[in-house]
PDB file of C-alpha atoms in Angstrom:
ATOM      1  CA  MET A 117     145.136 133.419  90.997  1.00 45.00           C
ATOM      2  CA  THR A 118     147.838 135.780  89.740  1.00 45.00           C
ATOM      3  CA  PHE A 119     148.249 139.531  89.693  1.00 48.00           C
ATOM      4  CA  ALA A 120     150.066 141.232  86.847  1.00 51.00           C
ATOM      5  CA  ALA A 121     151.532 144.717  86.689  1.00 54.00           C
ATOM      6  CA  SER A 122     153.295 146.574  83.926  1.00 54.00           C
ATOM      7  CA  MET A 123     155.708 149.480  84.178  1.00 55.00           C
ATOM      8  CA  ARG A 124     157.170 151.628  81.404  1.00 58.00           C
ATOM      9  CA  ILE A 125     160.664 153.096  81.748  1.00 57.00           C
ATOM     10  CA  GLY A 126     161.395 155.096  78.605  1.00 57.00           C
ATOM     11  CA  SER A 127     160.840 152.702  75.724  1.00 55.00           C
ATOM     12  CA  LEU A 128     161.188 149.615  77.939  1.00 57.00           C
ATOM     13  CA  GLU A 129     158.005 148.035  79.219  1.00 55.00           C
ATOM     14  CA  VAL A 130     158.316 145.524  82.043  1.00 49.00           C
ATOM     15  CA  LEU A 131     155.522 143.064  82.787  1.00 51.00           C
ATOM     16  CA  THR A 132     155.580 141.272  86.130  1.00 48.00           C
ATOM     17  CA  ALA A 133     153.285 138.633  87.522  1.00 44.00           C
ATOM     18  CA  MET A 134     153.110 137.281  91.017  1.00 43.00           C
ATOM     19  CA  ALA A 135     151.406 134.037  92.011  1.00 42.00           C
ATOM     20  CA  VAL A 136     149.365 134.573  95.125  1.00 39.00           C
ATOM     21  CA  PHE A 137     148.729 130.950  95.943  1.00 41.00           C
ATOM     22  CA  ALA A 138     152.117 129.263  95.847  1.00 45.00           C
ATOM     23  CA  SER A 139     152.349 125.658  96.969  1.00 45.00           C
ATOM     24  CA  MET A 140     152.807 126.698 100.607  1.00 48.00           C
ATOM     25  CA  GLY A 141     149.862 129.083 100.368  1.00 51.00           C
ATOM     26  CA  LEU A 142     147.595 126.164  99.575  1.00 52.00           C
ATOM     27  CA  ARG A 143     148.393 124.740 103.008  1.00 62.00           C
ATOM     28  CA  MET A 144     147.173 127.787 104.949  1.00 62.00           C
ATOM     29  CA  ARG A 145     144.546 127.172 107.584  1.00 59.00           C
ATOM     30  CA  THR A 146     141.057 128.141 106.506  1.00 53.00           C
ATOM     31  CA  PRO A 147     138.536 128.453 109.338  1.00 51.00           C
ATOM     32  CA  PRO A 148     136.233 127.052 110.551  1.00 47.00           C
ATOM     33  CA  ARG A 149     137.727 123.768 111.643  1.00 51.00           C
ATOM     34  CA  LEU A 150     136.036 120.993 113.507  1.00 50.00           C
ATOM     35  CA  PRO A 151     137.707 119.868 116.722  1.00 51.00           C
ATOM     36  CA  SER A 152     139.557 116.609 116.334  1.00 55.00           C
ATOM     37  CA  GLY A 153     140.420 113.893 118.804  1.00 64.00           C
ATOM     38  CA  PRO A 154     143.886 113.464 120.236  1.00 77.00           C
ATOM     39  CA  VAL A 155     146.570 113.211 117.554  1.00 85.00           C
ATOM     40  CA  ARG A 156     150.005 111.713 118.116  1.00 86.00           C
ATOM     41  CA  VAL A 157     153.033 113.084 116.220  1.00 90.00           C
ATOM     42  CA  GLN A 158     156.429 111.563 115.467  1.00 91.00           C
ATOM     43  CA  LEU A 159     159.316 114.037 115.331  1.00 94.00           C
ATOM     44  CA  GLU A 160     163.075 113.906 115.008  1.00 94.00           C
ATOM     45  CA  VAL A 161     164.868 116.824 116.660  1.00 94.00           C
ATOM     46  CA  GLN A 162     168.347 117.793 115.467  1.00 94.00           C
ATOM     47  CA  HIS A 163     170.196 120.291 117.645  1.00 92.00           C
ATOM     48  CA  GLN A 164     173.846 120.854 118.542  1.00 89.00           C
ATOM     49  CA  SER A 165     175.118 117.833 116.575  1.00 90.00           C
ATOM     50  CA  ARG A 166     172.636 115.542 118.340  1.00 91.00           C
ATOM     51  CA  SER A 167     169.518 113.871 117.084  1.00 93.00           C
ATOM     52  CA  ARG A 168     166.634 112.392 119.065  1.00 91.00           C
ATOM     53  CA  GLU A 169     163.255 110.976 118.199  1.00 92.00           C
ATOM     54  CA  LEU A 170     160.212 112.184 120.033  1.00 88.00           C
ATOM     55  CA  ALA A 171     156.522 111.299 120.080  1.00 89.00           C
ATOM     56  CA  GLY A 172     153.767 113.249 121.746  1.00 87.00           C
ATOM     57  CA  VAL A 173     150.110 114.203 121.697  1.00 88.00           C
ATOM     58  CA  LEU A 174     149.025 117.529 120.231  1.00 91.00           C
ATOM     59  CA  PRO A 175     148.892 120.392 120.987  1.00 92.00           C
ATOM     60  CA  PHE A 176     152.669 120.521 121.237  1.00 92.00           C
ATOM     61  CA  VAL A 177     154.386 123.769 122.300  1.00 96.00           C
ATOM     62  CA  ILE A 178     158.001 124.306 121.202  1.00 97.00           C
ATOM     63  CA  GLY A 179     160.235 126.733 123.079  1.00 98.00           C
ATOM     64  CA  ARG A 180     162.971 127.566 125.543  1.00 98.00           C
ATOM     65  CA  SER A 181     160.744 127.571 128.653  1.00 98.00           C
ATOM     66  CA  ALA A 182     160.659 124.554 130.961  1.00 97.00           C
ATOM     67  CA  ASP A 183     156.851 124.404 130.639  1.00 96.00           C
ATOM     68  CA  THR A 184     156.929 123.639 126.888  1.00 96.00           C
ATOM     69  CA  ASP A 185     156.410 120.189 125.390  1.00 94.00           C
ATOM     70  CA  LEU A 186     159.624 120.378 123.359  1.00 94.00           C
ATOM     71  CA  LEU A 187     162.346 122.227 125.249  1.00 95.00           C
ATOM     72  CA  ILE A 188     165.113 123.670 123.060  1.00 96.00           C
ATOM     73  CA  LEU A 189     167.892 125.365 124.998  1.00 96.00           C
ATOM     74  CA  ASP A 190     168.981 127.913 122.422  1.00 97.00           C
ATOM     75  CA  PRO A 191     169.180 131.708 122.875  1.00 97.00           C
ATOM     76  CA  GLU A 192     167.618 132.151 119.399  1.00 97.00           C
ATOM     77  CA  VAL A 193     164.478 130.273 120.513  1.00 98.00           C
ATOM     78  CA  SER A 194     161.726 132.210 122.300  1.00 98.00           C
ATOM     79  CA  ARG A 195     160.281 130.940 125.577  1.00 98.00           C
ATOM     80  CA  ARG A 196     157.104 129.908 123.727  1.00 98.00           C
ATOM     81  CA  HIS A 197     158.246 129.875 120.117  1.00 98.00           C
ATOM     82  CA  ALA A 198     155.732 127.812 118.091  1.00 98.00           C
ATOM     83  CA  ILE A 199     152.922 125.312 118.462  1.00 97.00           C
ATOM     84  CA  LEU A 200     151.829 122.206 116.565  1.00 96.00           C
ATOM     85  CA  GLU A 201     148.051 121.638 116.664  1.00 95.00           C
ATOM     86  CA  ALA A 202     145.653 119.155 115.093  1.00 92.00           C
ATOM     87  CA  GLU A 203     142.505 120.090 113.208  1.00 90.00           C
ATOM     88  CA  ASN A 204     140.387 117.691 111.146  1.00 86.00           C
ATOM     89  CA  GLY A 205     143.165 115.112 111.176  1.00 84.00           C
ATOM     90  CA  ALA A 206     145.780 117.527 109.803  1.00 91.00           C
ATOM     91  CA  VAL A 207     148.689 119.024 111.766  1.00 94.00           C
ATOM     92  CA  PHE A 208     149.235 122.791 111.703  1.00 96.00           C
ATOM     93  CA  LEU A 209     152.263 124.846 112.756  1.00 98.00           C
ATOM     94  CA  THR A 210     151.826 128.345 114.186  1.00 98.00           C
ATOM     95  CA  ASP A 211     154.544 130.810 115.187  1.00 98.00           C
ATOM     96  CA  LEU A 212     153.775 132.279 118.625  1.00 98.00           C
ATOM     97  CA  GLN A 213     155.123 135.760 117.783  1.00 97.00           C
ATOM     98  CA  SER A 214     158.696 134.580 118.267  1.00 98.00           C
ATOM     99  CA  ARG A 215     161.507 137.087 117.896  1.00 96.00           C
ATOM    100  CA  ASN A 216     163.501 135.094 115.319  1.00 98.00           C
ATOM    101  CA  GLY A 217     160.671 133.406 113.452  1.00 98.00           C
ATOM    102  CA  THR A 218     159.660 129.856 112.637  1.00 99.00           C
ATOM    103  CA  TYR A 219     160.578 128.330 109.285  1.00 99.00           C
ATOM    104  CA  LEU A 220     158.876 125.511 107.393  1.00 98.00           C
ATOM    105  CA  ASN A 221     161.081 123.975 104.701  1.00 98.00           C
ATOM    106  CA  GLY A 222     163.280 127.080 104.737  1.00 98.00           C
ATOM    107  CA  ARG A 223     160.479 129.646 104.438  1.00 98.00           C
ATOM    108  CA  ARG A 224     159.382 131.858 107.314  1.00 98.00           C
ATOM    109  CA  ILE A 225     155.759 131.272 108.238  1.00 98.00           C
ATOM    110  CA  ARG A 226     153.418 134.190 108.876  1.00 95.00           C
ATOM    111  CA  GLU A 227     150.195 132.239 109.473  1.00 96.00           C
ATOM    112  CA  SER A 228     149.237 128.765 110.612  1.00 97.00           C
ATOM    113  CA  ILE A 229     150.302 126.270 107.982  1.00 97.00           C
ATOM    114  CA  GLU A 230     149.832 122.545 107.504  1.00 97.00           C
ATOM    115  CA  VAL A 231     152.824 120.322 108.247  1.00 97.00           C
ATOM    116  CA  ARG A 232     153.210 117.101 106.269  1.00 96.00           C
ATOM    117  CA  PRO A 233     155.478 114.065 106.657  1.00 96.00           C
ATOM    118  CA  GLY A 234     158.964 114.899 105.409  1.00 97.00           C
ATOM    119  CA  ASP A 235     158.666 118.620 106.223  1.00 98.00           C
ATOM    120  CA  HIS A 236     161.276 120.268 108.417  1.00 97.00           C
ATOM    121  CA  VAL A 237     160.700 123.063 110.907  1.00 98.00           C
ATOM    122  CA  ASP A 238     163.559 125.351 111.943  1.00 98.00           C
ATOM    123  CA  VAL A 239     163.444 127.201 115.272  1.00 98.00           C
ATOM    124  CA  GLY A 240     166.681 128.884 116.270  1.00 97.00           C
ATOM    125  CA  THR A 241     169.494 126.502 115.380  1.00 97.00           C
ATOM    126  CA  ALA A 242     167.311 123.413 115.885  1.00 97.00           C
ATOM    127  CA  ARG A 243     165.715 121.467 113.053  1.00 97.00           C
ATOM    128  CA  ILE A 244     162.596 119.393 113.694  1.00 96.00           C
ATOM    129  CA  LEU A 245     161.763 116.744 111.101  1.00 97.00           C
ATOM    130  CA  PHE A 246     158.067 115.915 110.956  1.00 96.00           C
ATOM    131  CA  GLN A 247     157.806 112.178 110.423  1.00 94.00           C
ATOM    132  CA  GLY A 248     154.044 111.799 110.608  1.00 90.00           C
ATOM    133  CA  SER A 249     150.925 111.760 112.724  1.00 88.00           C
ATOM    134  CA  GLY A 250     147.993 109.554 113.535  1.00 84.00           C
ATOM    135  CA  PRO A 251     145.188 109.122 116.037  1.00 80.00           C
ATOM    136  CA  TRP A 252     146.152 108.625 119.649  1.00 69.00           C
ATOM    137  CA  THR A 253     145.318 105.064 120.618  1.00 63.00           C
TER     138      THR A 253
END
């Protein structure tokens, strides 16, 4: 779906069009979702010139607080910054009203959005590479 608008300035007419459903928009969460069983994720976390691999079961809270699943000690990261959740076998990323925002592949997210293998999530100065997911066995 696209919206078009035209504007006339003197003898110059400008026609603009904006695509509403860009590729990231197609990943937006559309309720209702069925609950899914436990899902395991594989992540690589890059922060302060270090890299570490991490695996865990969703939901997975990312933040600066000690009670999060992925602790990132960075003043630009909120105490509870973002969350990874599973629905219908897919993994979704949601910003938890963080001060500095959560970015998926360089674009700030405003709603829950699906995360796919190869995507990267930026929170503060940390980069989280999403390597994949699967059922918890």
